[in-house]
Amino acid sequence: MSERIPEDLFADLTYFCNESDNGADNIRRAELLGLGGRGIMVAPGAIIRIPKNQIGKNVFIGLYSYINGNVTIGDHVLIGPHCSIAAGNHKFDPKTGWFSARTEPDGDDSITIGFGCWLASKVTITGGVKLGRANLICAGAVVTKSTPDYAIMAGVPAKQIGRIDPETGEYIWFK
């Protein structure tokens, strides 16, 4: 028979894992995941299932975001809350009648998030996408194709709606 965690410890763990969204606790969560010492911050509820060496320096991973598979995150990246970054796809198998086998042998379904990108809330990045340097991915966008440097992307599926001037930081909107 297993022992129960004391009520006060359970309350503290619940708070730490699900509610304590502050700088010190976000750094501590990164440390507990083996990501410490590089300025990485992990907000409550985030699930990170990628090798430690595939996350750059000074990265923020937002509340309840999900990162899985062959994903590489560059330095100085901001990932907002409820983002989904999942490399890999499933392939329909006509022999079984359902989606089962992974498609890795058929091509590159890895994901790369370029240096300085910002993924706003509820962004989804699908397998095979390479985000260029300093992209702004607007809230709710679903990115299914790779993007150029300094792109502003929005929509489902995401389309480029503007660009960022790398010299001035100005947003230039397409008409």
Short mmCIF file of C-alpha atoms in Angstrom, two decimals:
data_model
loop_
_atom_site.label_atom_id
_atom_site.label_comp_id
_atom_site.label_asym_id
_atom_site.label_seq_id
_atom_site.Cartn_x
_atom_site.Cartn_y
_atom_site.Cartn_z
CA MET A 1 0.00 0.00 0.00
CA SER A 2 1.42 3.42 -0.95
CA GLU A 3 1.67 6.28 1.48
CA ARG A 4 -0.27 9.45 0.84
CA ILE A 5 1.46 12.80 0.47
CA PRO A 6 0.73 15.07 3.43
CA GLU A 7 -2.00 17.63 2.64
CA ASP A 8 0.27 20.67 3.01
CA LEU A 9 2.94 19.20 0.69
CA PHE A 10 0.27 18.25 -1.86
CA ALA A 11 -1.11 21.81 -1.74
CA ASP A 12 2.38 23.26 -2.25
CA LEU A 13 3.11 20.92 -5.18
CA THR A 14 -0.24 21.69 -6.78
CA TYR A 15 0.40 25.41 -6.48
CA PHE A 16 3.93 25.09 -7.88
CA CYS A 17 2.89 22.91 -10.82
CA ASN A 18 -0.27 24.76 -11.81
CA GLU A 19 -0.50 28.29 -10.44
CA SER A 20 2.82 29.89 -9.52
CA ASP A 21 3.50 31.86 -12.70
CA ASN A 22 6.33 34.14 -11.59
CA GLY A 23 9.94 34.57 -12.65
CA ALA A 24 11.56 32.69 -9.77
CA ASP A 25 9.24 29.68 -10.02
CA ASN A 26 9.45 29.65 -13.84
CA ILE A 27 13.26 29.48 -13.58
CA ARG A 28 13.02 26.77 -10.91
CA ARG A 29 10.68 24.68 -13.11
CA ALA A 30 13.27 24.90 -15.93
CA GLU A 31 15.98 23.80 -13.50
CA LEU A 32 13.90 20.82 -12.36
CA LEU A 33 13.52 19.81 -16.02
CA GLY A 34 17.29 19.96 -16.49
CA LEU A 35 17.14 23.22 -18.47
CA GLY A 36 18.71 25.52 -15.89
CA GLY A 37 21.61 27.91 -16.27
CA ARG A 38 20.68 29.26 -19.71
CA GLY A 39 17.97 31.77 -18.87
CA ILE A 40 15.15 29.37 -19.73
CA MET A 41 11.80 29.90 -18.01
CA VAL A 42 8.95 27.37 -17.97
CA ALA A 43 5.45 28.47 -16.92
CA PRO A 44 3.03 26.16 -15.09
CA GLY A 45 1.52 23.25 -16.97
CA ALA A 46 3.99 23.29 -19.87
CA ILE A 47 4.95 19.88 -21.23
CA ILE A 48 8.37 19.69 -22.88
CA ARG A 49 9.32 16.39 -24.48
CA ILE A 50 12.44 17.26 -26.50
CA PRO A 51 16.17 16.85 -25.85
CA LYS A 52 17.62 19.51 -23.55
CA ASN A 53 20.27 20.52 -26.08
CA GLN A 54 17.57 21.52 -28.59
CA ILE A 55 16.43 24.55 -26.55
CA GLY A 56 18.46 27.75 -26.87
CA LYS A 57 19.27 30.41 -24.29
CA ASN A 58 16.80 32.93 -22.87
CA VAL A 59 13.66 31.04 -23.91
CA PHE A 60 10.26 31.45 -22.27
CA ILE A 61 7.73 28.61 -22.57
CA GLY A 62 4.21 29.74 -21.66
CA LEU A 63 1.39 28.32 -19.60
CA TYR A 64 0.14 24.89 -20.69
CA SER A 65 2.18 24.81 -23.89
CA TYR A 66 3.06 21.45 -25.44
CA ILE A 67 6.37 20.79 -27.20
CA ASN A 68 7.08 17.29 -28.48
CA GLY A 69 9.26 15.46 -30.98
CA ASN A 70 12.20 16.63 -33.03
CA VAL A 71 11.86 20.34 -32.21
CA THR A 72 14.72 22.84 -32.07
CA ILE A 73 14.13 26.20 -30.38
CA GLY A 74 16.59 29.03 -31.04
CA ASP A 75 17.84 31.63 -28.58
CA HIS A 76 15.63 34.47 -27.32
CA VAL A 77 12.31 32.81 -28.21
CA LEU A 78 9.00 33.62 -26.51
CA ILE A 79 6.33 30.92 -26.61
CA GLY A 80 2.96 32.10 -25.34
CA PRO A 81 0.32 30.16 -23.44
CA HIS A 82 -1.47 27.13 -24.87
CA CYS A 83 0.85 26.71 -27.86
CA SER A 84 1.25 23.32 -29.55
CA ILE A 85 4.54 22.50 -31.25
CA ALA A 86 4.49 18.85 -32.22
CA ALA A 87 6.89 17.38 -34.76
CA GLY A 88 5.89 14.16 -36.45
CA ASN A 89 2.83 13.07 -38.28
CA HIS A 90 0.80 9.92 -38.51
CA LYS A 91 0.13 8.10 -41.73
CA PHE A 92 -3.04 6.27 -42.71
CA ASP A 93 -2.38 2.56 -42.99
CA PRO A 94 -4.81 0.95 -45.47
CA LYS A 95 -3.97 -2.50 -44.08
CA THR A 96 -5.33 -1.65 -40.64
CA GLY A 97 -7.78 1.09 -41.58
CA TRP A 98 -6.42 3.63 -39.11
CA PHE A 99 -3.61 6.12 -38.63
CA SER A 100 -0.70 4.36 -37.04
CA ALA A 101 2.80 4.48 -38.48
CA ARG A 102 4.88 7.62 -38.08
CA THR A 103 6.04 9.33 -41.27
CA GLU A 104 9.64 10.13 -40.27
CA PRO A 105 11.08 7.77 -42.93
CA ASP A 106 9.14 9.65 -45.64
CA GLY A 107 10.70 13.07 -45.01
CA ASP A 108 11.80 15.70 -42.53
CA ASP A 109 8.98 16.45 -40.10
CA SER A 110 11.20 18.25 -37.57
CA ILE A 111 10.33 21.76 -36.42
CA THR A 112 12.74 24.68 -36.03
CA ILE A 113 11.81 27.89 -34.22
CA GLY A 114 14.30 30.56 -35.33
CA PHE A 115 16.27 33.02 -33.20
CA GLY A 116 14.14 35.76 -31.64
CA CYS A 117 10.67 34.44 -32.59
CA TRP A 118 7.51 35.25 -30.66
CA LEU A 119 4.63 32.76 -30.74
CA ALA A 120 1.55 34.45 -29.27
CA SER A 121 -1.23 32.58 -27.46
CA LYS A 122 -2.67 29.35 -28.90
CA VAL A 123 -0.27 29.07 -31.84
CA THR A 124 0.08 25.65 -33.48
CA ILE A 125 3.20 24.69 -35.44
CA THR A 126 2.91 21.49 -37.49
CA GLY A 127 5.60 19.00 -38.45
CA GLY A 128 8.15 20.03 -41.08
CA VAL A 129 7.90 23.78 -40.40
CA LYS A 130 11.00 25.95 -40.12
CA LEU A 131 10.29 29.43 -38.72
CA GLY A 132 12.74 32.07 -39.89
CA ARG A 133 14.55 34.54 -37.65
CA ALA A 134 12.45 36.94 -35.55
CA ASN A 135 9.01 35.84 -36.71
CA LEU A 136 5.88 37.16 -35.01
CA ILE A 137 3.25 34.43 -35.11
CA CYS A 138 -0.11 36.01 -34.20
CA ALA A 139 -2.51 34.49 -31.66
CA GLY A 140 -4.38 31.41 -32.83
CA ALA A 141 -2.34 30.94 -36.01
CA VAL A 142 -1.75 27.45 -37.38
CA VAL A 143 1.58 27.40 -39.20
CA THR A 144 1.75 24.58 -41.76
CA LYS A 145 4.55 25.91 -44.02
CA SER A 146 8.02 27.30 -43.39
CA THR A 147 8.43 31.07 -43.10
CA PRO A 148 11.05 33.66 -44.11
CA ASP A 149 13.01 35.78 -41.65
CA TYR A 150 11.15 38.71 -40.02
CA ALA A 151 7.70 37.48 -41.11
CA ILE A 152 4.43 38.37 -39.40
CA MET A 153 2.10 35.39 -39.78
CA ALA A 154 -1.60 35.06 -38.93
CA GLY A 155 -4.63 32.89 -39.65
CA VAL A 156 -5.61 29.28 -40.21
CA PRO A 157 -3.66 28.19 -42.11
CA ALA A 158 -1.18 30.99 -41.38
CA LYS A 159 -0.33 33.41 -44.16
CA GLN A 160 2.23 36.20 -44.12
CA ILE A 161 0.40 39.46 -43.38
CA GLY A 162 3.44 41.65 -42.84
CA ARG A 163 7.10 41.82 -42.03
CA ILE A 164 9.35 43.37 -39.43
CA ASP A 165 12.01 45.85 -40.52
CA PRO A 166 15.18 44.38 -38.95
CA GLU A 167 16.84 47.83 -38.80
CA THR A 168 14.03 49.76 -37.06
CA GLY A 169 11.77 47.06 -35.58
CA GLU A 170 8.81 48.65 -37.40
CA TYR A 171 5.92 46.39 -38.42
CA ILE A 172 5.17 46.71 -42.13
CA TRP A 173 1.68 45.43 -42.95
CA PHE A 174 0.82 44.03 -46.36
CA LYS A 175 -2.24 45.48 -48.07
#
